[in-house]
Short mmCIF file of C-alpha atoms in Angstrom, two decimals:
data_model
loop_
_atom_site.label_atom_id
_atom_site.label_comp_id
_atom_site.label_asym_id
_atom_site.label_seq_id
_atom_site.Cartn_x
_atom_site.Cartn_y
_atom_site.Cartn_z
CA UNK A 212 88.51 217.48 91.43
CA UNK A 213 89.58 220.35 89.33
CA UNK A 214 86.26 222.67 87.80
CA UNK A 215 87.06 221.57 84.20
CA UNK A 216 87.19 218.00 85.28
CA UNK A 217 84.02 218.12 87.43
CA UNK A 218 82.26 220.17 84.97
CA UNK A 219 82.87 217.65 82.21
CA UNK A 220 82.01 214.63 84.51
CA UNK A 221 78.91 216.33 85.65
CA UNK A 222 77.57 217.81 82.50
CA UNK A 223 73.78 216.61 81.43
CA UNK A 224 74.33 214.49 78.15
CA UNK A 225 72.03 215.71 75.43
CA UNK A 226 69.05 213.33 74.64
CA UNK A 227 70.95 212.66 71.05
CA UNK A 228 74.39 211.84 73.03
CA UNK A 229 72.48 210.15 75.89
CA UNK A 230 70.66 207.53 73.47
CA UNK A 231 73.76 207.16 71.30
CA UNK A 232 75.19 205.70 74.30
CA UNK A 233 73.02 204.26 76.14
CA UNK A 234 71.11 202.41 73.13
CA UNK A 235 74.34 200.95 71.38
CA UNK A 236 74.18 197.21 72.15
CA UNK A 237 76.10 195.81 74.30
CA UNK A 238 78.66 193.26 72.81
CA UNK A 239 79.47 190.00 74.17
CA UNK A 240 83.46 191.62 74.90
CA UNK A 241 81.41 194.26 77.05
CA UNK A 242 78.74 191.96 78.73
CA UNK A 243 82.08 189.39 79.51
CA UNK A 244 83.92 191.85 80.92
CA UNK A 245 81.15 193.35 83.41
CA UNK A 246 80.29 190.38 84.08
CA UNK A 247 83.72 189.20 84.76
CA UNK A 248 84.25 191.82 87.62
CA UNK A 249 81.00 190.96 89.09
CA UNK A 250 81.86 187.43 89.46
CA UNK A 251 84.82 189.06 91.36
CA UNK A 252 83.61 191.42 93.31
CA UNK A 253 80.70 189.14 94.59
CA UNK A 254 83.48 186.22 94.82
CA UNK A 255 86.08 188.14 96.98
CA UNK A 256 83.16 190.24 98.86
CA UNK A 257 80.28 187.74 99.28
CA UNK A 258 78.05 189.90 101.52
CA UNK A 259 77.01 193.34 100.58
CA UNK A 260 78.63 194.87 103.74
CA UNK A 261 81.80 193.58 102.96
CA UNK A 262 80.91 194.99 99.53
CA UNK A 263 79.73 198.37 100.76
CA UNK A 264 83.26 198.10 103.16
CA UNK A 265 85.19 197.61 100.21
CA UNK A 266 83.98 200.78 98.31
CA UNK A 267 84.85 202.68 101.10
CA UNK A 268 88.26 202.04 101.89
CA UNK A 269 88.90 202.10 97.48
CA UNK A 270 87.31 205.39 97.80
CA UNK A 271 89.45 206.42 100.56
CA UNK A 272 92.42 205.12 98.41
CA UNK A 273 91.35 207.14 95.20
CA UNK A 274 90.96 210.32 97.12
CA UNK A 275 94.09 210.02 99.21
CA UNK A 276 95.93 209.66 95.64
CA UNK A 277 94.85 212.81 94.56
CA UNK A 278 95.85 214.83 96.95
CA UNK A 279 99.22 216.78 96.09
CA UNK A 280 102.21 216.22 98.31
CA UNK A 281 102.78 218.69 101.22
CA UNK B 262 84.69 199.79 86.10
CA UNK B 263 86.28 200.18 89.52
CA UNK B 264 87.96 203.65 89.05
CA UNK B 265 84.85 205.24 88.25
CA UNK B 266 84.47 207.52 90.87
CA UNK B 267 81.28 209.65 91.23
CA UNK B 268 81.61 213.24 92.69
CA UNK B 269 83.71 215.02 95.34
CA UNK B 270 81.32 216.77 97.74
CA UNK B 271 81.47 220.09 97.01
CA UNK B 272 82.91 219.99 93.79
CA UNK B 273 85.09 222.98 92.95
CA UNK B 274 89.10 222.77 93.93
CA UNK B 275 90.09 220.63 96.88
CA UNK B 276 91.64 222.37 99.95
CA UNK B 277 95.19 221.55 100.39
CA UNK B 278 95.43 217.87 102.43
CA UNK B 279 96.54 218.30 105.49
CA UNK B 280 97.78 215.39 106.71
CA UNK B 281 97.72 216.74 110.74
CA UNK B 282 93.80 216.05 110.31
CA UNK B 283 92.50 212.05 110.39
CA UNK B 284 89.10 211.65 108.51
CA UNK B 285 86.26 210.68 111.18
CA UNK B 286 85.72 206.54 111.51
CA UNK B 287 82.21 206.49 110.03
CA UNK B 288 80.10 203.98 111.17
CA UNK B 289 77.74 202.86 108.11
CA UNK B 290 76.47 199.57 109.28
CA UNK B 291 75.14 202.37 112.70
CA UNK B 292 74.04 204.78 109.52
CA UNK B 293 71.98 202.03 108.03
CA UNK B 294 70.77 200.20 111.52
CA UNK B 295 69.33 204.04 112.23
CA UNK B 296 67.58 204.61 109.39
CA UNK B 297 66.08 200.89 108.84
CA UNK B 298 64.45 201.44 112.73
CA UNK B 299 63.44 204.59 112.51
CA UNK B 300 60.32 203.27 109.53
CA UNK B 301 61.58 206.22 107.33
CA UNK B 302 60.84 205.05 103.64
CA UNK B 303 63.83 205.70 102.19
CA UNK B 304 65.37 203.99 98.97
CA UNK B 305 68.85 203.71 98.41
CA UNK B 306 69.84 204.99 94.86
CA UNK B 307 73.32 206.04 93.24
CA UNK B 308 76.31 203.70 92.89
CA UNK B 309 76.15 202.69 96.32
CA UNK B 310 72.69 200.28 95.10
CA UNK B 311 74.68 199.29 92.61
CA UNK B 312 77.70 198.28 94.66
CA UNK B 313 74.91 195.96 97.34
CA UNK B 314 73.66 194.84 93.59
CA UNK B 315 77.09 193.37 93.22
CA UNK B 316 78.30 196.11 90.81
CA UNK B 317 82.00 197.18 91.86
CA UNK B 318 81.83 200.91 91.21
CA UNK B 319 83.34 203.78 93.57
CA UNK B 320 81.45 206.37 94.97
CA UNK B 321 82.24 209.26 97.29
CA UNK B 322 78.67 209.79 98.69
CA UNK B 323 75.07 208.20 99.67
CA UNK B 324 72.50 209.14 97.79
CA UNK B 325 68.97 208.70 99.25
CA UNK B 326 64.99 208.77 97.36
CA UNK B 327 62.92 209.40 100.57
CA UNK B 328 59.13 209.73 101.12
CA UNK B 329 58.54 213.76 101.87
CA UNK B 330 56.77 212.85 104.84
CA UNK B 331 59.73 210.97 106.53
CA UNK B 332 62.22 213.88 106.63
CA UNK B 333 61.81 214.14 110.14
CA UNK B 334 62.16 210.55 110.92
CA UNK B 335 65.34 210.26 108.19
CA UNK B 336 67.45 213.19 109.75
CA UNK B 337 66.68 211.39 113.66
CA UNK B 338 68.50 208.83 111.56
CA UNK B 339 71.29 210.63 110.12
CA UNK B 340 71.99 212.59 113.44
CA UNK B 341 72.43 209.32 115.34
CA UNK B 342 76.11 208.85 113.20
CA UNK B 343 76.62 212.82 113.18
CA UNK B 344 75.21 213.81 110.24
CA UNK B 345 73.21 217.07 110.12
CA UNK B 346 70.83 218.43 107.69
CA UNK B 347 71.71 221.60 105.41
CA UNK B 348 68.12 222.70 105.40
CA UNK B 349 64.73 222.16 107.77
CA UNK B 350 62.19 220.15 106.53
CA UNK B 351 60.33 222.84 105.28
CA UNK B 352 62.92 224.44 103.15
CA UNK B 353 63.94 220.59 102.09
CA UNK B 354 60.69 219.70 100.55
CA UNK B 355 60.18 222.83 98.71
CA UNK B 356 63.46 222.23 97.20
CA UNK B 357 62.80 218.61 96.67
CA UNK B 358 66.29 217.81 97.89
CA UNK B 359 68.65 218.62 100.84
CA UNK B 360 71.89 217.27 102.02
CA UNK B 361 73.28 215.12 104.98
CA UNK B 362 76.81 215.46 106.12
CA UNK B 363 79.52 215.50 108.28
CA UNK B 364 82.17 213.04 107.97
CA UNK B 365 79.46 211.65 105.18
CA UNK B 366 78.07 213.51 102.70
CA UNK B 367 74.67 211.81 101.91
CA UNK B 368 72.22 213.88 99.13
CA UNK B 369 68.89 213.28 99.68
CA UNK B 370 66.04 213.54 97.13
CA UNK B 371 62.18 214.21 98.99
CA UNK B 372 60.57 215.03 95.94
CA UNK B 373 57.19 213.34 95.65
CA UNK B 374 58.05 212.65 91.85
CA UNK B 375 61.06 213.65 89.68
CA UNK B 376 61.10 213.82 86.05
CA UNK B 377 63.32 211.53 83.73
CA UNK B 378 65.41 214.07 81.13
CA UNK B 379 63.11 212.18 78.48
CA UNK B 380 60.11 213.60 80.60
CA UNK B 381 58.57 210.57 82.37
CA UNK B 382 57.68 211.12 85.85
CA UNK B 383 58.68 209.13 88.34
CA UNK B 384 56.71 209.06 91.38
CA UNK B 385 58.40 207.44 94.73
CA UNK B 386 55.06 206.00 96.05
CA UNK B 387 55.43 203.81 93.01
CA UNK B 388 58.92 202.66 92.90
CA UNK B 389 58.61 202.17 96.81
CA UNK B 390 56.00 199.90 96.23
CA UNK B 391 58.57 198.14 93.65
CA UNK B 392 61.46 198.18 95.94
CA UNK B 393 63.56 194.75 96.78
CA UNK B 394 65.12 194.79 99.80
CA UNK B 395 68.67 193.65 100.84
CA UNK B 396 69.56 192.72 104.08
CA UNK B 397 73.14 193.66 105.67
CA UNK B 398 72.85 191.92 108.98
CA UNK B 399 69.86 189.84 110.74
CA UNK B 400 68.69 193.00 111.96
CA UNK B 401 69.13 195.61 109.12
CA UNK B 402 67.48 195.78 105.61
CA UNK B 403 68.26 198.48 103.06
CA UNK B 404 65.26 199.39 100.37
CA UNK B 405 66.74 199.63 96.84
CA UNK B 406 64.59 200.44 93.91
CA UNK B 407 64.18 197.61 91.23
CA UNK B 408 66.71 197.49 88.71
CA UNK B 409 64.66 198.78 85.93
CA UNK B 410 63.24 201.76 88.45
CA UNK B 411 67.19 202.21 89.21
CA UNK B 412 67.74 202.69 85.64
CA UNK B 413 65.11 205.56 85.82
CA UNK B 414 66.90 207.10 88.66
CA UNK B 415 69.67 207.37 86.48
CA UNK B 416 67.86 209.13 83.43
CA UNK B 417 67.02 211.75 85.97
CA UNK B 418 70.23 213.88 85.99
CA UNK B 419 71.69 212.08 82.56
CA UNK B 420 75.65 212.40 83.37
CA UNK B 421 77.96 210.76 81.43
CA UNK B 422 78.58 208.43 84.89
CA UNK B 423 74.55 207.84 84.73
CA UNK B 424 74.97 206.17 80.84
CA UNK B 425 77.86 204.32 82.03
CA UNK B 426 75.45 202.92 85.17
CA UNK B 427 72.33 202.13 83.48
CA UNK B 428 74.15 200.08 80.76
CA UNK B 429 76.15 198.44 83.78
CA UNK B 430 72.45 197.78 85.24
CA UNK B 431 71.49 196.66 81.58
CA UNK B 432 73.51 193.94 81.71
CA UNK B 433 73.26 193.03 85.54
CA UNK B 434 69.71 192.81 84.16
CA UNK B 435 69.81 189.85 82.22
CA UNK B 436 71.61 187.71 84.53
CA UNK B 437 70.09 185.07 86.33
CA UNK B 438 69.46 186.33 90.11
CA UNK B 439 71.81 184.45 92.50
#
């Protein structure tokens, strides 16, 4: 991850920004969608070490896609 | 939801792949069997809790909530799949937090309490006491906090990622338990 990226994804919110976000309601689009994947994820990966197997090996496939070509 | 990858370890610029050198086969089900035997209270938090929660988010790391006394016991753990500490026990609780790695890169809070950005203090004798546990096998638990105590895990540090999770959490909330 390049520094402006991981700066910007690790930055502290402020308390304003932080309760902006976290404190808007959730709509039903959101709370379908989210719920939606979870009915997936818990569907296609019905035990939580398939889950935890899963995260891995999408993990491994994220990072492997970032790296530039030799 | 699913592309929302936490943290690199390290951070900073990643070294050039090279694609000579094969990642090391982790064995997480042995990282977990270790540290359920060795009695170490230690609470799985971060986006892996989430994922055993049934909450499909990436992560590139463990991260751990363990009781200051239990260092000891939790790095017996860790060392059993490789992983070594980056400071002694000493130096680890008067930080309040040290790291695991190797192949794994596993952060690990020892604090006795940590503060929430909105200055509540969160004490890990209490959320301990709170915990649900989720087993993996017959033989092997993992300790999660509740969901509400996971939320206040994730006002701790109050990332853009840690909003994202605790309304994620908000709505795994109000679901029925299955």
């Amino acid at each position: 991850m390049n520094r402006a990226l991981a700066d910007a994804v690790n930055r502290a919110l402020t308390p304003e920004e932080a309760r902006a976000y976290v404190d808007q309601p959730i709509s039903p689009e959101e709370r379908e969608g989210v719920l939606s994947l979870m009915r997936w994820f818990l569907r296609r990966y019905p035990t939580p070490l398939e889950r935890l197997a899963y995260v891995r090996r999408a993990s491994r496939r994220w990072s492997n896609a970032r790296q530039p070509a030799p | 939801m699913c592309c929302r990858l936490g943290n690199s370890p390290g951070g900073g610029e990643a070294a050039p792949y090279n694609r000579g050198v094969r990642a090391g086969d982790f064995d997480e089900l042995a990282f977990f069997r270790a540290i359920h035997r060795s009695n170490a209270r230690a609470l799985l938090i971060g986006r892996r809790a989430l994922v055993l929660l049934g909450l499909p988010v990436l992560t590139a790391d463990y991260d751990y909530w363990i009781a200051a006394d239990d260092i000891t016991a939790f790095n017996t753990a860790g060392g059993e799949v490789g992983l070594t500490p980056n400071h002694d026990a000493g130096a680890a609780r008067g930080r309040g937090r040290y790291v695991l790695e190797n192949d794994e890169h596993v952060d690990v809070l020892v604090a006795r309490s940590v503060p929430t950005v909105e200055g509540v203090n969160v004490s890990f004798d209490e959320i301990w006491a709170r915990r649900q546990t989720i087993p993996l096998t017959p033989d092997v638990r993992v300790h999660l906090p509740s969901v509400d105590d996971l939320i206040l895990t994730k006002r701790f540090a109050n990332r853009p990622k840690d909003a994202e999770d605790i309304r994620l959490l908000t709505i795994l909330k109000g679901e029925p338990r299955t």
